[in-house]
PDB file of C-alpha atoms in Angstrom:
ATOM      1  CA  MET Y  23      -4.362  -5.214 -21.239  1.00  0.00           C
ATOM      2  CA  LEU Y  24      -2.054  -4.125 -24.035  1.00  0.00           C
ATOM      3  CA  THR Y  25      -0.199  -7.003 -25.975  1.00  0.00           C
ATOM      4  CA  PRO Y  26       3.053  -6.004 -27.987  1.00  0.00           C
ATOM      5  CA  GLN Y  27       1.013  -6.301 -31.621  1.00  0.00           C
ATOM      6  CA  SER Y  28      -1.976  -4.260 -29.979  1.00  0.00           C
ATOM      7  CA  ILE Y  29      -0.198  -1.105 -29.388  1.00  0.00           C
ATOM      8  CA  ASP Y  30      -1.196   2.352 -31.316  1.00  0.00           C
ATOM      9  CA  ILE Y  31       2.526   2.735 -33.123  1.00  0.00           C
ATOM     10  CA  GLU Y  32       1.027   5.915 -34.148  1.00  0.00           C
ATOM     11  CA  GLN Y  33       0.290   7.980 -31.256  1.00  0.00           C
ATOM     12  CA  ASP Y  34       3.091  10.153 -29.584  1.00  0.00           C
ATOM     13  CA  THR Y  35       6.069   8.123 -28.207  1.00  0.00           C
ATOM     14  CA  SER Y  36       7.972  10.776 -26.489  1.00  0.00           C
ATOM     15  CA  GLY Y  37       5.914  11.125 -22.953  1.00  0.00           C
ATOM     16  CA  TRP Y  38       5.405   8.987 -20.057  1.00  0.00           C
ATOM     17  CA  TRP Y  39       3.581   6.387 -19.782  1.00  0.00           C
ATOM     18  CA  ALA Y  40       3.147   3.618 -16.959  1.00  0.00           C
ATOM     19  CA  LEU Y  41       3.922  -0.247 -16.244  1.00  0.00           C
ATOM     20  CA  TYR Y  42       2.219  -1.965 -13.908  1.00  0.00           C
ATOM     21  CA  THR Y  43       4.890  -4.413 -11.476  1.00  0.00           C
ATOM     22  CA  ARG Y  44       4.156  -7.557  -9.870  1.00  0.00           C
ATOM     23  CA  HIS Y  45       4.084  -6.894  -6.147  1.00  0.00           C
ATOM     24  CA  GLN Y  46       7.818  -5.629  -4.923  1.00  0.00           C
ATOM     25  CA  HIS Y  47       8.939  -6.223  -8.340  1.00  0.00           C
ATOM     26  CA  GLU Y  48       8.938  -2.078  -8.947  1.00  0.00           C
ATOM     27  CA  LYS Y  49      13.121  -1.329  -8.035  1.00  0.00           C
ATOM     28  CA  ALA Y  50      14.054  -4.627 -10.296  1.00  0.00           C
ATOM     29  CA  VAL Y  51      12.143  -3.452 -13.312  1.00  0.00           C
ATOM     30  CA  ALA Y  52      13.740  -0.396 -12.939  1.00  0.00           C
ATOM     31  CA  GLU Y  53      17.343  -1.522 -12.486  1.00  0.00           C
ATOM     32  CA  MET Y  54      16.853  -3.528 -15.863  1.00  0.00           C
ATOM     33  CA  LEU Y  55      15.349  -0.922 -18.147  1.00  0.00           C
ATOM     34  CA  SER Y  56      17.512   1.492 -17.269  1.00  0.00           C
ATOM     35  CA  ALA Y  57      20.073  -0.908 -17.998  1.00  0.00           C
ATOM     36  CA  LYS Y  58      18.626  -1.143 -21.634  1.00  0.00           C
ATOM     37  CA  GLY Y  59      19.052   2.282 -21.693  1.00  0.00           C
ATOM     38  CA  PHE Y  60      15.255   3.592 -20.763  1.00  0.00           C
ATOM     39  CA  GLU Y  61      14.575   6.641 -18.927  1.00  0.00           C
ATOM     40  CA  VAL Y  62      12.868   5.698 -16.033  1.00  0.00           C
ATOM     41  CA  PHE Y  63      11.128   6.892 -12.915  1.00  0.00           C
ATOM     42  CA  LEU Y  64      10.443   5.002  -9.633  1.00  0.00           C
ATOM     43  CA  PRO Y  65       9.152   7.685  -7.059  1.00  0.00           C
ATOM     44  CA  LEU Y  66      10.537   6.375  -3.399  1.00  0.00           C
ATOM     45  CA  TYR Y  67       9.633   7.346   0.185  1.00  0.00           C
ATOM     46  CA  GLU Y  68      11.425   6.688   3.390  1.00  0.00           C
ATOM     47  CA  SER Y  69       9.249   5.003   6.196  1.00  0.00           C
ATOM     48  CA  ILE Y  70      10.223   3.280   9.132  1.00  0.00           C
ATOM     49  CA  ARG Y  71       9.019  -0.306   9.803  1.00  0.00           C
ATOM     50  CA  ARG Y  72       9.062  -1.580  12.872  1.00  0.00           C
ATOM     51  CA  TRP Y  73       9.466  -5.281  14.693  1.00  0.00           C
ATOM     52  CA  LYS Y  74       9.705  -6.826  17.811  1.00  0.00           C
ATOM     53  CA  ASP Y  75      13.551  -6.736  17.796  1.00  0.00           C
ATOM     54  CA  ARG Y  76      14.775  -3.562  15.382  1.00  0.00           C
ATOM     55  CA  SER Y  77      13.254  -1.190  13.316  1.00  0.00           C
ATOM     56  CA  LYS Y  78      14.504  -0.115   9.582  1.00  0.00           C
ATOM     57  CA  MET Y  79      14.322   2.922   7.517  1.00  0.00           C
ATOM     58  CA  LEU Y  80      13.240   2.012   4.504  1.00  0.00           C
ATOM     59  CA  ALA Y  81      12.671   2.866   0.777  1.00  0.00           C
ATOM     60  CA  LEU Y  82       9.568   2.524  -0.717  1.00  0.00           C
ATOM     61  CA  PRO Y  83       7.762   2.851  -3.997  1.00  0.00           C
ATOM     62  CA  LEU Y  84       5.182   5.673  -4.002  1.00  0.00           C
ATOM     63  CA  PHE Y  85       3.049   4.342  -6.327  1.00  0.00           C
ATOM     64  CA  PRO Y  86       3.017   0.577  -5.255  1.00  0.00           C
ATOM     65  CA  CYS Y  87       3.666  -1.774  -8.500  1.00  0.00           C
ATOM     66  CA  TYR Y  88       4.021   1.081 -11.157  1.00  0.00           C
ATOM     67  CA  VAL Y  89       7.406   2.449 -12.828  1.00  0.00           C
ATOM     68  CA  PHE Y  90       7.226   5.147 -15.300  1.00  0.00           C
ATOM     69  CA  VAL Y  91       9.589   4.969 -18.632  1.00  0.00           C
ATOM     70  CA  ARG Y  92       9.467   8.209 -20.739  1.00  0.00           C
ATOM     71  CA  GLY Y  93       9.762   7.012 -24.610  1.00  0.00           C
ATOM     72  CA  GLY Y  94      10.986   4.294 -25.889  1.00  0.00           C
ATOM     73  CA  LEU Y  95       7.572   3.086 -27.539  1.00  0.00           C
ATOM     74  CA  ASN Y  96       9.721   1.793 -30.637  1.00  0.00           C
ATOM     75  CA  ARG Y  97      11.213  -0.070 -28.103  1.00  0.00           C
ATOM     76  CA  ARG Y  98       8.228  -1.815 -26.300  1.00  0.00           C
ATOM     77  CA  LEU Y  99       9.191  -5.306 -26.933  1.00  0.00           C
ATOM     78  CA  GLN Y 100      12.034  -4.739 -24.880  1.00  0.00           C
ATOM     79  CA  VAL Y 101      10.162  -3.566 -22.332  1.00  0.00           C
ATOM     80  CA  VAL Y 102       7.219  -5.841 -22.362  1.00  0.00           C
ATOM     81  CA  SER Y 103       9.875  -8.827 -22.029  1.00  0.00           C
ATOM     82  CA  THR Y 104      11.361  -7.221 -18.906  1.00  0.00           C
ATOM     83  CA  PRO Y 105      10.749  -9.743 -15.975  1.00  0.00           C
ATOM     84  CA  GLY Y 106       8.260  -8.429 -13.475  1.00  0.00           C
ATOM     85  CA  ILE Y 107       6.056  -6.443 -15.806  1.00  0.00           C
ATOM     86  CA  HIS Y 108       2.625  -7.573 -15.239  1.00  0.00           C
ATOM     87  CA  MET Y 109       0.925  -5.043 -17.987  1.00  0.00           C
ATOM     88  CA  ILE Y 110       1.076  -1.286 -19.304  1.00  0.00           C
ATOM     89  CA  LEU Y 111      -1.390   1.103 -18.795  1.00  0.00           C
ATOM     90  CA  SER Y 112      -3.673   1.948 -20.997  1.00  0.00           C
ATOM     91  CA  ARG Y 113      -6.539   3.208 -22.300  1.00  0.00           C
ATOM     92  CA  GLY Y 114      -8.090   0.969 -25.377  1.00  0.00           C
ATOM     93  CA  GLU Y 115      -5.679   0.317 -27.373  1.00  0.00           C
ATOM     94  CA  ARG Y 116      -3.384   3.258 -26.921  1.00  0.00           C
ATOM     95  CA  ILE Y 117      -0.897   3.689 -24.206  1.00  0.00           C
ATOM     96  CA  ALA Y 118      -2.191   5.779 -21.425  1.00  0.00           C
ATOM     97  CA  ILE Y 119       0.020   8.753 -21.741  1.00  0.00           C
ATOM     98  CA  ILE Y 120       1.087  10.979 -18.505  1.00  0.00           C
ATOM     99  CA  PRO Y 121       0.890  14.564 -18.534  1.00  0.00           C
ATOM    100  CA  GLU Y 122       4.400  15.956 -17.950  1.00  0.00           C
ATOM    101  CA  ALA Y 123       3.131  18.246 -15.053  1.00  0.00           C
ATOM    102  CA  GLU Y 124       1.852  15.631 -13.299  1.00  0.00           C
ATOM    103  CA  ILE Y 125       5.389  13.595 -13.636  1.00  0.00           C
ATOM    104  CA  GLN Y 126       7.196  16.992 -12.831  1.00  0.00           C
ATOM    105  CA  ALA Y 127       5.281  17.684  -9.960  1.00  0.00           C
ATOM    106  CA  ILE Y 128       5.788  14.277  -8.468  1.00  0.00           C
ATOM    107  CA  GLN Y 129       9.818  14.746  -9.443  1.00  0.00           C
ATOM    108  CA  ARG Y 130       9.471  18.324  -7.484  1.00  0.00           C
ATOM    109  CA  ALA Y 131       8.392  16.819  -4.613  1.00  0.00           C
ATOM    110  CA  VAL Y 132      10.597  14.159  -4.160  1.00  0.00           C
ATOM    111  CA  GLU Y 133      13.679  15.586  -4.505  1.00  0.00           C
ATOM    112  CA  GLY Y 134      12.160  18.594  -2.432  1.00  0.00           C
ATOM    113  CA  PRO Y 135      13.559  18.757   1.281  1.00  0.00           C
ATOM    114  CA  PHE Y 136      10.072  17.718   2.902  1.00  0.00           C
ATOM    115  CA  ARG Y 137       8.268  14.862   3.966  1.00  0.00           C
ATOM    116  CA  VAL Y 138       5.859  12.850   0.981  1.00  0.00           C
ATOM    117  CA  GLU Y 139       4.439   9.772   1.046  1.00  0.00           C
ATOM    118  CA  PRO Y 140       1.436   8.157  -0.264  1.00  0.00           C
ATOM    119  CA  HIS Y 141      -2.262   9.438  -0.010  1.00  0.00           C
ATOM    120  CA  PRO Y 142      -5.577   8.115  -1.071  1.00  0.00           C
ATOM    121  CA  PHE Y 143      -6.908   8.894  -4.282  1.00  0.00           C
ATOM    122  CA  LEU Y 144      -7.913  12.424  -3.877  1.00  0.00           C
ATOM    123  CA  LYS Y 145      -9.823  14.233  -7.091  1.00  0.00           C
ATOM    124  CA  CYS Y 146     -11.975  17.285  -5.641  1.00  0.00           C
ATOM    125  CA  GLY Y 147     -10.860  19.979  -3.073  1.00  0.00           C
ATOM    126  CA  GLU Y 148      -9.349  23.451  -2.908  1.00  0.00           C
ATOM    127  CA  LEU Y 149      -6.861  23.708  -5.634  1.00  0.00           C
ATOM    128  CA  VAL Y 150      -3.941  25.551  -4.711  1.00  0.00           C
ATOM    129  CA  ARG Y 151      -0.686  27.147  -6.758  1.00  0.00           C
ATOM    130  CA  VAL Y 152       2.556  26.735  -4.701  1.00  0.00           C
ATOM    131  CA  ILE Y 153       4.054  30.530  -4.688  1.00  0.00           C
ATOM    132  CA  ARG Y 154       7.515  30.064  -3.507  1.00  0.00           C
ATOM    133  CA  GLY Y 155      10.555  27.240  -2.437  1.00  0.00           C
ATOM    134  CA  SER Y 156      11.145  24.137  -4.124  1.00  0.00           C
ATOM    135  CA  LEU Y 157       7.828  23.164  -5.603  1.00  0.00           C
ATOM    136  CA  GLU Y 158       7.109  27.123  -6.882  1.00  0.00           C
ATOM    137  CA  GLY Y 159       4.589  26.446  -9.649  1.00  0.00           C
ATOM    138  CA  VAL Y 160       3.363  23.347  -8.845  1.00  0.00           C
ATOM    139  CA  GLU Y 161      -0.288  22.715  -8.173  1.00  0.00           C
ATOM    140  CA  GLY Y 162      -2.375  20.225  -5.979  1.00  0.00           C
ATOM    141  CA  VAL Y 163      -4.662  20.256  -3.408  1.00  0.00           C
ATOM    142  CA  LEU Y 164      -4.494  21.757  -0.091  1.00  0.00           C
ATOM    143  CA  VAL Y 165      -5.469  19.080   3.003  1.00  0.00           C
ATOM    144  CA  ARG Y 166      -5.392  20.242   6.732  1.00  0.00           C
ATOM    145  CA  LYS Y 167      -4.833  16.976   9.153  1.00  0.00           C
ATOM    146  CA  LYS Y 168      -4.679  18.633  12.606  1.00  0.00           C
ATOM    147  CA  ASN Y 169      -2.534  21.477  12.438  1.00  0.00           C
ATOM    148  CA  LEU Y 170      -0.345  20.527   9.680  1.00  0.00           C
ATOM    149  CA  TYR Y 171      -1.235  21.137   5.639  1.00  0.00           C
ATOM    150  CA  ARG Y 172      -0.191  18.693   2.586  1.00  0.00           C
ATOM    151  CA  LEU Y 173       0.078  19.236  -0.691  1.00  0.00           C
ATOM    152  CA  VAL Y 174      -2.058  16.276  -2.810  1.00  0.00           C
ATOM    153  CA  LEU Y 175      -0.609  15.689  -6.086  1.00  0.00           C
ATOM    154  CA  SER Y 176      -2.329  12.576  -8.234  1.00  0.00           C
ATOM    155  CA  VAL Y 177      -1.778  11.218 -11.287  1.00  0.00           C
ATOM    156  CA  ASP Y 178      -5.312  10.747 -12.675  1.00  0.00           C
ATOM    157  CA  MET Y 179      -4.942   8.286 -15.298  1.00  0.00           C
ATOM    158  CA  MET Y 180      -3.808   5.768 -12.172  1.00  0.00           C
ATOM    159  CA  ALA Y 181      -6.402   7.029  -9.987  1.00  0.00           C
ATOM    160  CA  GLN Y 182      -3.200   7.654  -6.993  1.00  0.00           C
ATOM    161  CA  SER Y 183      -2.189  10.300  -4.861  1.00  0.00           C
ATOM    162  CA  VAL Y 184       0.589  11.319  -3.356  1.00  0.00           C
ATOM    163  CA  ALA Y 185       1.018  14.093  -0.157  1.00  0.00           C
ATOM    164  CA  VAL Y 186       3.992  16.761   0.539  1.00  0.00           C
ATOM    165  CA  GLU Y 187       4.116  18.820   3.995  1.00  0.00           C
ATOM    166  CA  ILE Y 188       3.628  22.201   3.061  1.00  0.00           C
ATOM    167  CA  ASP Y 189       3.400  25.520   5.012  1.00  0.00           C
ATOM    168  CA  ALA Y 190       0.007  26.467   4.144  1.00  0.00           C
ATOM    169  CA  THR Y 191       1.197  30.628   3.514  1.00  0.00           C
ATOM    170  CA  ASP Y 192       2.855  29.479   0.541  1.00  0.00           C
ATOM    171  CA  VAL Y 193       0.251  28.477  -1.177  1.00  0.00           C
ATOM    172  CA  GLU Y 194      -2.115  30.700  -3.533  1.00  0.00           C
ATOM    173  CA  PRO Y 195      -5.578  29.891  -4.912  1.00  0.00           C
ATOM    174  CA  VAL Y 196      -6.091  28.413  -8.618  1.00  0.00           C
ATOM    175  CA  MET Y 197      -8.291  31.193  -8.605  1.00  0.00           C
ATOM    176  CA  ALA Y 198     -11.559  30.854 -10.732  1.00  0.00           C
ATOM    177  CA  ARG Y 199     -12.998  33.709 -12.822  1.00  0.00           C
ATOM    178  CA  GLY Y 200     -15.450  35.312 -10.162  1.00  0.00           C
ATOM    179  CA  ALA Y 201     -14.051  33.479  -7.295  1.00  0.00           C
ATOM    180  CA  ALA Y 202     -13.695  35.361  -3.570  1.00  0.00           C
ATOM    181  CA  VAL Y 203     -10.026  36.288  -2.654  1.00  0.00           C
ATOM    182  CA  PHE Y 204      -7.960  33.823  -0.435  1.00  0.00           C
ATOM    183  CA  VAL Y 205      -7.524  35.600   2.915  1.00  0.00           C
ATOM    184  CA  ILE Y 206      -3.709  35.283   4.912  1.00  0.00           C
ATOM    185  CA  ASN Y 207      -3.350  35.643   8.717  1.00  0.00           C
ATOM    186  CA  GLN Y 208      -0.049  36.204   9.933  1.00  0.00           C
ATOM    187  CA  VAL Y 209      -1.084  34.420  12.980  1.00  0.00           C
ATOM    188  CA  THR Y 210      -3.850  32.178  12.309  1.00  0.00           C
ATOM    189  CA  GLY Y 211      -2.695  30.798   8.594  1.00  0.00           C
ATOM    190  CA  PRO Y 212      -5.200  30.379   6.048  1.00  0.00           C
ATOM    191  CA  VAL Y 213      -8.778  31.241   6.946  1.00  0.00           C
ATOM    192  CA  ARG Y 214     -10.568  31.386   3.467  1.00  0.00           C
ATOM    193  CA  PHE Y 215      -9.805  30.202   0.150  1.00  0.00           C
ATOM    194  CA  GLY Y 216     -13.259  31.202  -2.269  1.00  0.00           C
ATOM    195  CA  GLU Y 217     -14.274  29.406  -5.302  1.00  0.00           C
ATOM    196  CA  SER Y 218     -11.789  27.843  -6.417  1.00  0.00           C
ATOM    197  CA  SER Y 219     -12.318  24.318  -5.465  1.00  0.00           C
ATOM    198  CA  LEU Y 220     -12.162  21.350  -8.495  1.00  0.00           C
ATOM    199  CA  CYS Y 221     -15.679  19.898  -6.996  1.00  0.00           C
ATOM    200  CA  SER Y 222     -18.504  22.411  -6.258  1.00  0.00           C
ATOM    201  CA  GLY Y 223     -19.141  23.497  -2.539  1.00  0.00           C
ATOM    202  CA  ARG Y 224     -15.827  22.644  -1.319  1.00  0.00           C
ATOM    203  CA  GLN Y 225     -14.062  23.596   0.696  1.00  0.00           C
ATOM    204  CA  ILE Y 226      -9.791  23.108   2.473  1.00  0.00           C
ATOM    205  CA  THR Y 227     -10.601  18.994   2.753  1.00  0.00           C
ATOM    206  CA  SER Y 228      -9.721  17.633   6.506  1.00  0.00           C
ATOM    207  CA  ILE Y 229      -8.381  14.598   7.053  1.00  0.00           C
TER     208      ILE Y 229
END
């Protein structure tokens, strides 16, 4: 855990970093930091919760107990003094900077028209790139559940993933040198990815 005194003040202060909050304090923390002038990102998804007598649509954090903040490390004392924050995600004595591409992919997923939800962390699988639509250019791992396809987007520093529904004909493999060609059949959809897997020997992941 980082303390304000142990933070390396020489590192880049312009990137995204993650705060680990107390349980169910994500929204309160995000609101307080926004009020202090910080750029905050709290990705949410919709989920139906059912009780015996009623059901309700709730907006829940995609990454439970995490809030993302961009820049502002020179004002870190204002951050760590905010009620509900447990710790800053770190690597040793340095704050863990989340790659911009990972944050942008999550932002585009939650702003898009397709359903997005938490997914077990997935490091290996068939790496693909979206070639059309609201997620054009985003890269992730393609998984299949029955006849539905999802694009899994990960934040590696946190070892957490989310999944967004996608049409498998809207993606292409991120090809490695010498990889086989991606084959699309207009009736059955994608029938083969070549050797563009993140881990040797893996094909499209079924869940």
